[in-house]
Amino acid sequence: MWLKLGVLGVAFLAATACGVDDPADTREMGREQVTAALNDAVRLGFPGAQAVVADKGHNWTVAAGAGDLVTGEPFADDARVRIGSNTKTFVATVMLQLVAEGKVELDAPVERYLPGVVHGPGIDGNRITIRNLLQHTSGLPEYAAEFGAVPKPGQIGFMTEQVRWQTADMAAILRNALTAPADFEPGARWEYSNTNYAVAGMVIEEITGDSVGAEITHRIIEPLGLRDTYYPAPDEIDIRGPHPVGYTEIGGQRVDYTSQNVSAAGAAGAMVATGADLNRFFTALLDGKLIAPAQLAEMKSVRSIAENSAVAYGLGLMRIAMPCGTEVWGHTGGIPGSLTNVGVVPATGRAVTIALNQDFTDKERSPAGMNALSAAVCPAP
């Protein structure tokens, strides 16, 4: 099960760093609250947790628990983690760059770019737009259901032993998924579906003639110098560089799920990054360094995901109203062995990534990442 909105945090919205030379420096304000929140996550059952914070050019890291339960080693400061549905923000950014280049129209039907691909019971590619895909308003059924697990909010719930080691044929997966009926009429409501981004990835590949991973690499990763971020090769199963062990539960038992083929996650959730790189990416995006103002405005044009929800969803980008009243922009993500929550505070520029090395999804434990994000973006003296 990847983690959908990566919105694991959506439904429930809910040390080891450098010191501060100046006692009056507020760039590490909230360290105690963040540390407490990460320790709470460990008490709830997460093996380990990490917060990476960027504030006014200063980066600091806090870790709790274990990155490896066998050795007891904590998260490395530069730990790589599987970022799940935070991948979607990279994909949406590439799509909006293509819009700016005149190669894609947001309100054009997907049929224009993928003739004959998006069709099924109540599904018509002539009526589903690129905007619908990026904002989860298409009504397309969840393709993770093809693997016997329907994700809860915040999950990409496909990853079973059935596909853990297999290189996916995404075209075949989508053909099977689209034999299920549409969930609703395009635009009628908001409902998270990883299928939207699987299709969006195919659109990018059809337009550019290159893989979605290659487009993300040369359009985003390389220009920003994200040295510890990558889109895995189709047959790649291990994480490059330092990383925590990723755990999941199978049959009620905690198991090491670090190594896995994530090609079935694809454009919906395959990428790997560090917290520092995620902070840099989201900050650059919101600062207008990756897409033009018109496209950034489209990306930030949000739709509430549910009545009275603190979360609204744009085009691959979430706006979250934190309990303290602070507004953050980011995304959340998860995949077996990893949960990540990313948020940038426009008012201050503080950027935060929270990483947890197990994919709990129950109501008691799943808010832990969002609680830690809240502690970091709502710092108290």
CSV table of C-alpha atoms in Angstrom, one decimal:
chain,number,residue,atom,x,y,z
A,1,MET,CA,0.0,0.0,0.0
A,2,TRP,CA,1.6,3.2,-1.1
A,3,LEU,CA,0.2,6.1,0.8
A,4,LYS,CA,-2.3,7.9,-1.1
A,5,LEU,CA,-2.0,11.6,-1.0
A,6,GLY,CA,0.2,10.7,-0.1
A,7,VAL,CA,-2.5,12.1,2.2
A,8,LEU,CA,-1.9,9.9,5.0
A,9,GLY,CA,-2.2,12.9,7.2
A,10,VAL,CA,-5.1,14.1,5.1
A,11,ALA,CA,-7.8,12.1,6.7
A,12,PHE,CA,-6.6,12.6,10.2
A,13,LEU,CA,-4.8,15.9,9.9
A,14,ALA,CA,-3.8,15.9,11.4
A,15,ALA,CA,18.9,15.5,18.3
A,16,THR,CA,21.1,15.7,16.0
A,17,ALA,CA,21.3,19.0,14.3
A,18,CYS,CA,23.8,21.9,14.3
A,19,GLY,CA,23.6,24.2,17.2
A,20,VAL,CA,22.6,27.8,17.2
A,21,ASP,CA,25.4,30.2,17.7
A,22,ASP,CA,23.2,33.2,18.7
A,23,PRO,CA,20.9,32.5,21.7
A,24,ALA,CA,18.5,35.0,20.3
A,25,ASP,CA,18.4,33.2,16.9
A,26,THR,CA,14.8,32.0,16.3
A,27,ARG,CA,15.6,29.7,13.4
A,28,GLU,CA,15.5,26.7,15.6
A,29,MET,CA,12.4,27.8,17.5
A,30,GLY,CA,10.2,24.8,18.2
A,31,ARG,CA,13.0,22.3,18.5
A,32,GLU,CA,11.7,21.0,21.9
A,33,GLN,CA,8.1,20.7,20.5
A,34,VAL,CA,9.4,18.9,17.4
A,35,THR,CA,11.5,16.5,19.5
A,36,ALA,CA,8.5,15.8,21.8
A,37,ALA,CA,6.3,15.1,18.7
A,38,LEU,CA,8.8,12.7,17.2
A,39,ASN,CA,9.2,10.9,20.6
A,40,ASP,CA,5.4,10.6,20.7
A,41,ALA,CA,5.5,8.9,17.3
A,42,VAL,CA,8.0,6.4,18.6
A,43,ARG,CA,5.8,5.8,21.7
A,44,LEU,CA,2.9,5.1,19.3
A,45,GLY,CA,4.9,2.3,17.7
A,46,PHE,CA,6.9,3.9,14.9
A,47,PRO,CA,10.4,2.5,14.9
A,48,GLY,CA,11.9,5.9,14.2
A,49,ALA,CA,11.2,9.5,13.1
A,50,GLN,CA,13.1,12.4,11.6
A,51,ALA,CA,12.4,16.1,11.1
A,52,VAL,CA,14.4,18.2,8.7
A,53,VAL,CA,13.8,21.9,8.9
A,54,ALA,CA,15.1,24.8,6.7
A,55,ASP,CA,14.7,28.3,8.1
A,56,LYS,CA,16.3,31.5,6.7
A,57,GLY,CA,19.2,29.5,5.2
A,58,HIS,CA,19.7,27.4,8.3
A,59,ASN,CA,19.1,23.7,8.3
A,60,TRP,CA,18.6,21.5,11.3
A,61,THR,CA,17.6,18.0,12.0
A,62,VAL,CA,16.0,16.1,14.9
A,63,ALA,CA,15.7,12.3,15.1
A,64,ALA,CA,14.0,10.0,17.5
A,65,GLY,CA,13.9,6.2,17.9
A,66,ALA,CA,15.7,3.9,15.5
A,67,GLY,CA,16.4,3.9,11.8
A,68,ASP,CA,17.3,0.3,12.2
A,69,LEU,CA,15.7,-1.8,15.0
A,70,VAL,CA,18.5,-4.4,14.8
A,71,THR,CA,21.4,-2.1,15.3
A,72,GLY,CA,19.6,0.7,17.1
A,73,GLU,CA,21.2,3.3,14.8
A,74,PRO,CA,19.0,6.4,14.4
A,75,PHE,CA,18.1,8.1,11.1
A,76,ALA,CA,21.2,9.6,9.4
A,77,ASP,CA,21.0,13.3,9.0
A,78,ASP,CA,21.1,12.8,5.2
A,79,ALA,CA,18.9,9.7,5.1
A,80,ARG,CA,17.2,8.9,1.8
A,81,VAL,CA,13.6,7.8,2.2
A,82,ARG,CA,10.9,6.6,-0.2
A,83,ILE,CA,8.6,9.7,-0.6
A,84,GLY,CA,5.5,8.0,-1.9
A,85,SER,CA,2.9,10.5,-3.2
A,86,ASN,CA,5.2,13.5,-2.8
A,87,THR,CA,6.2,12.2,-6.2
A,88,LYS,CA,2.9,13.6,-7.5
A,89,THR,CA,4.1,17.2,-6.9
A,90,PHE,CA,7.1,16.6,-9.1
A,91,VAL,CA,4.9,15.1,-11.8
A,92,ALA,CA,2.4,18.0,-11.6
A,93,THR,CA,5.3,20.5,-11.9
A,94,VAL,CA,6.5,18.8,-15.1
A,95,MET,CA,3.0,18.9,-16.5
A,96,LEU,CA,2.6,22.6,-15.8
A,97,GLN,CA,6.0,23.3,-17.4
A,98,LEU,CA,4.6,21.6,-20.5
A,99,VAL,CA,1.6,23.8,-20.2
A,100,ALA,CA,3.8,26.9,-20.2
A,101,GLU,CA,5.6,25.5,-23.3
A,102,GLY,CA,2.3,25.2,-25.1
A,103,LYS,CA,2.5,21.4,-25.3
A,104,VAL,CA,-0.4,20.6,-23.0
A,105,GLU,CA,-3.7,22.4,-22.2
A,106,LEU,CA,-5.0,21.9,-18.7
A,107,ASP,CA,-8.6,21.8,-19.8
A,108,ALA,CA,-8.0,19.6,-22.9
A,109,PRO,CA,-9.4,16.1,-22.7
A,110,VAL,CA,-6.9,13.3,-22.0
A,111,GLU,CA,-8.2,11.6,-25.2
A,112,ARG,CA,-6.2,14.2,-27.2
A,113,TYR,CA,-2.9,12.9,-25.7
A,114,LEU,CA,-3.7,9.3,-25.1
A,115,PRO,CA,-6.2,8.2,-27.8
A,116,GLY,CA,-8.2,5.2,-26.9
A,117,VAL,CA,-6.5,4.6,-23.5
A,118,VAL,CA,-8.9,6.1,-21.0
A,119,HIS,CA,-12.1,4.3,-21.5
A,120,GLY,CA,-14.3,1.9,-19.5
A,121,PRO,CA,-17.7,1.6,-17.8
A,122,GLY,CA,-18.8,5.2,-17.4
A,123,ILE,CA,-15.2,6.3,-18.3
A,124,ASP,CA,-14.7,8.5,-21.3
A,125,GLY,CA,-11.3,10.1,-22.0
A,126,ASN,CA,-13.1,12.8,-24.1
A,127,ARG,CA,-14.7,14.1,-20.8
A,128,ILE,CA,-11.7,13.8,-18.4
A,129,THR,CA,-9.3,16.7,-18.6
A,130,ILE,CA,-5.6,17.0,-17.6
A,131,ARG,CA,-6.8,19.3,-14.8
A,132,ASN,CA,-9.1,16.5,-13.5
A,133,LEU,CA,-6.2,14.2,-13.4
A,134,LEU,CA,-3.9,16.5,-11.5
A,135,GLN,CA,-6.6,17.6,-9.0
A,136,HIS,CA,-8.2,14.1,-8.4
A,137,THR,CA,-11.6,15.1,-9.8
A,138,SER,CA,-11.6,12.6,-12.7
A,139,GLY,CA,-13.7,9.8,-11.2
A,140,LEU,CA,-11.2,7.2,-12.3
A,141,PRO,CA,-11.2,4.1,-10.2
A,142,GLU,CA,-8.2,3.3,-8.0
A,143,TYR,CA,-5.7,1.0,-9.8
A,144,ALA,CA,-4.2,-0.2,-6.5
A,145,ALA,CA,-7.4,-2.2,-6.1
A,146,GLU,CA,-6.0,-4.4,-8.8
A,147,PHE,CA,-3.5,-5.7,-6.3
A,148,GLY,CA,-6.2,-6.7,-3.7
A,149,ALA,CA,-5.9,-3.7,-1.4
A,150,VAL,CA,-8.0,-0.5,-1.7
A,151,PRO,CA,-6.1,2.4,-0.1
A,152,LYS,CA,-7.4,4.4,2.8
A,153,PRO,CA,-7.0,8.1,2.5
A,154,GLY,CA,-3.3,8.8,2.4
A,155,GLN,CA,-2.3,5.4,1.0
A,156,ILE,CA,-1.1,3.9,-2.1
A,157,GLY,CA,-2.4,0.5,-1.0
A,158,PHE,CA,-1.0,-1.8,-3.6
A,159,MET,CA,2.3,-3.2,-2.4
A,160,THR,CA,1.8,-6.8,-1.6
A,161,GLU,CA,4.2,-9.7,-1.9
A,162,GLN,CA,2.4,-10.4,-5.2
A,163,VAL,CA,4.2,-7.4,-6.8
A,164,ARG,CA,7.0,-6.6,-4.5
A,165,TRP,CA,9.7,-7.9,-6.8
A,166,GLN,CA,8.0,-7.5,-10.1
A,167,THR,CA,8.7,-4.8,-12.8
A,168,ALA,CA,5.2,-3.4,-13.6
A,169,ASP,CA,3.6,-3.1,-17.0
A,170,MET,CA,1.7,0.1,-16.2
A,171,ALA,CA,-0.2,0.1,-19.5
A,172,ALA,CA,-1.5,-3.4,-18.6
A,173,ILE,CA,-2.3,-2.4,-15.0
A,174,LEU,CA,-4.3,0.6,-16.3
A,175,ARG,CA,-6.2,-1.5,-18.8
A,176,ASN,CA,-7.3,-3.8,-16.0
A,177,ALA,CA,-8.1,-1.0,-13.6
A,178,LEU,CA,-10.3,0.7,-16.2
A,179,THR,CA,-12.5,-2.3,-16.5
A,180,ALA,CA,-14.0,-1.1,-13.1
A,181,PRO,CA,-16.7,1.5,-13.3
A,182,ALA,CA,-16.1,5.2,-12.8
A,183,ASP,CA,-16.5,6.4,-9.3
A,184,PHE,CA,-18.3,9.6,-10.3
A,185,GLU,CA,-18.8,12.0,-13.2
A,186,PRO,CA,-15.7,14.1,-14.1
A,187,GLY,CA,-15.6,17.2,-11.9
A,188,ALA,CA,-18.5,16.2,-9.7
A,189,ARG,CA,-16.4,15.8,-6.6
A,190,TRP,CA,-12.9,15.3,-5.2
A,191,GLU,CA,-11.6,11.8,-4.5
A,192,TYR,CA,-8.0,10.7,-4.3
A,193,SER,CA,-7.0,8.1,-6.9
A,194,ASN,CA,-3.5,7.1,-7.8
A,195,THR,CA,-4.8,6.2,-11.3
A,196,ASN,CA,-4.9,9.9,-12.0
A,197,TYR,CA,-1.1,10.3,-11.8
A,198,ALA,CA,-0.4,7.0,-13.5
A,199,VAL,CA,-2.3,8.4,-16.5
A,200,ALA,CA,-0.7,11.9,-16.1
A,201,GLY,CA,2.7,10.1,-16.2
A,202,MET,CA,1.7,8.4,-19.5
A,203,VAL,CA,0.6,11.8,-20.9
A,204,ILE,CA,4.1,13.3,-20.1
A,205,GLU,CA,5.8,10.4,-21.7
A,206,GLU,CA,3.6,10.5,-24.9
A,207,ILE,CA,4.2,14.3,-25.3
A,208,THR,CA,8.0,14.3,-24.6
A,209,GLY,CA,9.0,10.9,-25.9
A,210,ASP,CA,10.9,10.3,-22.8
A,211,SER,CA,10.2,8.6,-19.4
A,212,VAL,CA,8.6,10.6,-16.7
A,213,GLY,CA,11.6,9.9,-14.5
A,214,ALA,CA,13.9,11.4,-17.1
A,215,GLU,CA,11.7,14.4,-17.5
A,216,ILE,CA,11.7,15.0,-13.7
A,217,THR,CA,15.5,14.6,-13.6
A,218,HIS,CA,16.4,17.1,-16.3
A,219,ARG,CA,13.6,19.6,-15.5
A,220,ILE,CA,13.7,19.6,-11.7
A,221,ILE,CA,16.4,17.4,-10.0
A,222,GLU,CA,19.4,18.6,-12.0
A,223,PRO,CA,18.5,22.4,-12.2
A,224,LEU,CA,17.9,22.5,-8.4
A,225,GLY,CA,21.0,20.4,-7.6
A,226,LEU,CA,19.0,17.8,-5.7
A,227,ARG,CA,21.8,15.3,-5.4
A,228,ASP,CA,20.0,12.9,-3.2
A,229,THR,CA,16.7,12.7,-5.1
A,230,TYR,CA,16.0,10.3,-7.9
A,231,TYR,CA,13.3,8.4,-9.7
A,232,PRO,CA,14.2,4.7,-9.5
A,233,ALA,CA,15.0,2.6,-12.6
A,234,PRO,CA,12.2,0.2,-13.4
A,235,ASP,CA,14.0,-2.8,-12.0
A,236,GLU,CA,15.7,-1.1,-9.1
A,237,ILE,CA,14.8,-2.5,-5.6
A,238,ASP,CA,17.3,-1.0,-3.2
A,239,ILE,CA,17.7,2.6,-1.9
A,240,ARG,CA,20.9,4.4,-2.9
A,241,GLY,CA,23.0,6.0,-0.1
A,242,PRO,CA,22.3,6.1,3.6
A,243,HIS,CA,18.7,5.2,4.5
A,244,PRO,CA,16.7,3.8,7.4
A,245,VAL,CA,15.2,0.4,7.3
A,246,GLY,CA,11.6,0.6,6.2
A,247,TYR,CA,9.1,-1.5,8.1
A,248,THR,CA,5.6,-2.6,7.4
A,249,GLU,CA,3.2,-5.1,9.0
A,250,ILE,CA,2.2,-8.4,7.3
A,251,GLY,CA,-0.1,-10.8,9.1
A,252,GLY,CA,0.3,-8.7,12.2
A,253,GLN,CA,4.1,-9.0,12.2
A,254,ARG,CA,6.6,-6.2,11.6
A,255,VAL,CA,8.9,-7.0,8.7
A,256,ASP,CA,11.7,-5.3,6.8
A,257,TYR,CA,10.3,-4.0,3.6
A,258,THR,CA,13.1,-1.7,2.6
A,259,SER,CA,13.9,-3.5,-0.7
A,260,GLN,CA,11.0,-3.5,-3.1
A,261,ASN,CA,10.4,-2.8,-6.8
A,262,VAL,CA,8.3,0.4,-6.9
A,263,SER,CA,7.6,0.5,-10.6
A,264,ALA,CA,3.9,-0.1,-9.9
A,265,ALA,CA,3.9,3.1,-7.9
A,266,GLY,CA,5.4,4.9,-10.8
A,267,ALA,CA,4.4,8.5,-11.3
A,268,ALA,CA,2.0,8.2,-8.4
A,269,GLY,CA,4.7,7.4,-5.8
A,270,ALA,CA,8.0,5.9,-6.8
A,271,MET,CA,10.6,8.6,-5.9
A,272,VAL,CA,13.4,8.7,-3.3
A,273,ALA,CA,14.7,11.8,-1.6
A,274,THR,CA,16.2,13.4,1.6
A,275,GLY,CA,14.3,15.8,3.8
A,276,ALA,CA,16.7,18.5,2.8
A,277,ASP,CA,16.0,18.0,-0.9
A,278,LEU,CA,12.3,17.9,-0.4
A,279,ASN,CA,12.4,21.2,1.5
A,280,ARG,CA,14.5,22.7,-1.3
A,281,PHE,CA,12.2,21.4,-4.1
A,282,PHE,CA,8.9,22.6,-2.5
A,283,THR,CA,10.5,26.0,-1.6
A,284,ALA,CA,11.7,26.5,-5.1
A,285,LEU,CA,8.4,25.6,-6.5
A,286,LEU,CA,6.5,28.0,-4.3
A,287,ASP,CA,9.0,30.7,-5.0
A,288,GLY,CA,8.3,30.5,-8.7
A,289,LYS,CA,11.7,29.1,-9.6
A,290,LEU,CA,10.2,26.1,-11.5
A,291,ILE,CA,7.1,27.3,-13.2
A,292,ALA,CA,5.8,30.6,-14.3
A,293,PRO,CA,3.4,32.7,-12.2
A,294,ALA,CA,0.3,31.8,-14.3
A,295,GLN,CA,1.0,28.1,-13.9
A,296,LEU,CA,1.8,28.4,-10.2
A,297,ALA,CA,-1.5,30.1,-9.7
A,298,GLU,CA,-3.2,27.2,-11.4
A,299,MET,CA,-1.4,24.8,-9.2
A,300,LYS,CA,-2.5,26.7,-6.1
A,301,SER,CA,-6.2,26.9,-7.2
A,302,VAL,CA,-7.5,24.5,-4.7
A,303,ARG,CA,-10.6,22.4,-4.1
A,304,SER,CA,-11.7,21.3,-0.6
A,305,ILE,CA,-11.3,17.6,-0.2
A,306,ALA,CA,-14.3,17.3,2.2
A,307,GLU,CA,-16.7,19.5,4.2
A,308,ASN,CA,-14.9,21.3,7.0
A,309,SER,CA,-11.6,19.8,6.1
A,310,ALA,CA,-8.4,21.6,6.9
A,311,VAL,CA,-7.0,20.4,3.6
A,312,ALA,CA,-7.6,21.6,0.1
A,313,TYR,CA,-6.0,20.2,-3.0
A,314,GLY,CA,-4.7,22.1,-6.0
A,315,LEU,CA,-2.8,20.5,-8.9
A,316,GLY,CA,-0.5,18.1,-7.1
A,317,LEU,CA,-0.2,20.5,-4.2
A,318,MET,CA,-2.0,20.6,-0.9
A,319,ARG,CA,-2.9,23.6,1.2
A,320,ILE,CA,-3.2,22.7,4.9
A,321,ALA,CA,-4.6,24.9,7.6
A,322,MET,CA,-2.6,24.0,10.8
A,323,PRO,CA,-4.2,24.0,14.2
A,324,CYS,CA,-2.3,27.2,15.2
A,325,GLY,CA,-3.8,29.0,12.2
A,326,THR,CA,-0.7,28.9,10.1
A,327,GLU,CA,-1.2,28.0,6.4
A,328,VAL,CA,1.3,25.6,4.8
A,329,TRP,CA,1.7,24.3,1.3
A,330,GLY,CA,3.1,20.8,0.6
A,331,HIS,CA,2.0,17.2,0.2
A,332,THR,CA,2.1,13.9,2.1
A,333,GLY,CA,3.1,10.5,1.0
A,334,GLY,CA,3.7,7.0,1.9
A,335,ILE,CA,4.7,3.6,0.6
A,336,PRO,CA,5.4,0.4,2.6
A,337,GLY,CA,8.2,1.3,5.0
A,338,SER,CA,7.9,5.0,4.8
A,339,LEU,CA,5.6,8.0,5.5
A,340,THR,CA,6.5,11.6,4.7
A,341,ASN,CA,4.9,14.9,5.3
A,342,VAL,CA,6.2,18.1,3.7
A,343,GLY,CA,5.1,21.7,4.4
A,344,VAL,CA,6.3,25.2,3.6
A,345,VAL,CA,5.1,28.2,5.4
A,346,PRO,CA,4.8,31.1,2.8
A,347,ALA,CA,4.7,33.8,5.5
A,348,THR,CA,8.1,32.8,6.9
A,349,GLY,CA,9.7,30.5,4.4
A,350,ARG,CA,10.2,27.8,6.9
A,351,ALA,CA,10.2,24.4,5.2
A,352,VAL,CA,9.7,21.1,7.0
A,353,THR,CA,9.9,17.4,6.1
A,354,ILE,CA,8.8,14.7,8.6
A,355,ALA,CA,9.8,11.1,7.8
A,356,LEU,CA,8.7,7.9,9.6
A,357,ASN,CA,10.0,4.5,8.8
A,358,GLN,CA,6.8,2.4,9.0
A,359,ASP,CA,3.5,2.8,7.2
A,360,PHE,CA,1.0,2.6,10.0
A,361,THR,CA,-2.4,3.7,8.8
A,362,ASP,CA,-4.7,3.2,11.8
A,363,LYS,CA,-6.5,6.2,13.4
A,364,GLU,CA,-4.4,6.2,16.5
A,365,ARG,CA,-1.0,6.2,14.9
A,366,SER,CA,-1.4,7.8,11.5
A,367,PRO,CA,-1.6,11.4,12.7
A,368,ALA,CA,1.9,11.2,14.1
A,369,GLY,CA,3.6,12.7,11.0
A,370,MET,CA,1.1,15.6,10.8
A,371,ASN,CA,1.5,16.3,14.5
A,372,ALA,CA,5.2,16.6,14.1
A,373,LEU,CA,4.8,18.8,11.1
A,374,SER,CA,2.4,21.0,13.1
A,375,ALA,CA,5.0,21.3,15.9
A,376,ALA,CA,7.6,22.4,13.4
A,377,VAL,CA,5.5,25.0,11.5
A,378,CYS,CA,3.8,26.3,14.6
A,379,PRO,CA,6.9,26.9,16.8
A,380,ALA,CA,6.5,28.4,20.3
A,381,PRO,CA,9.4,30.2,22.1
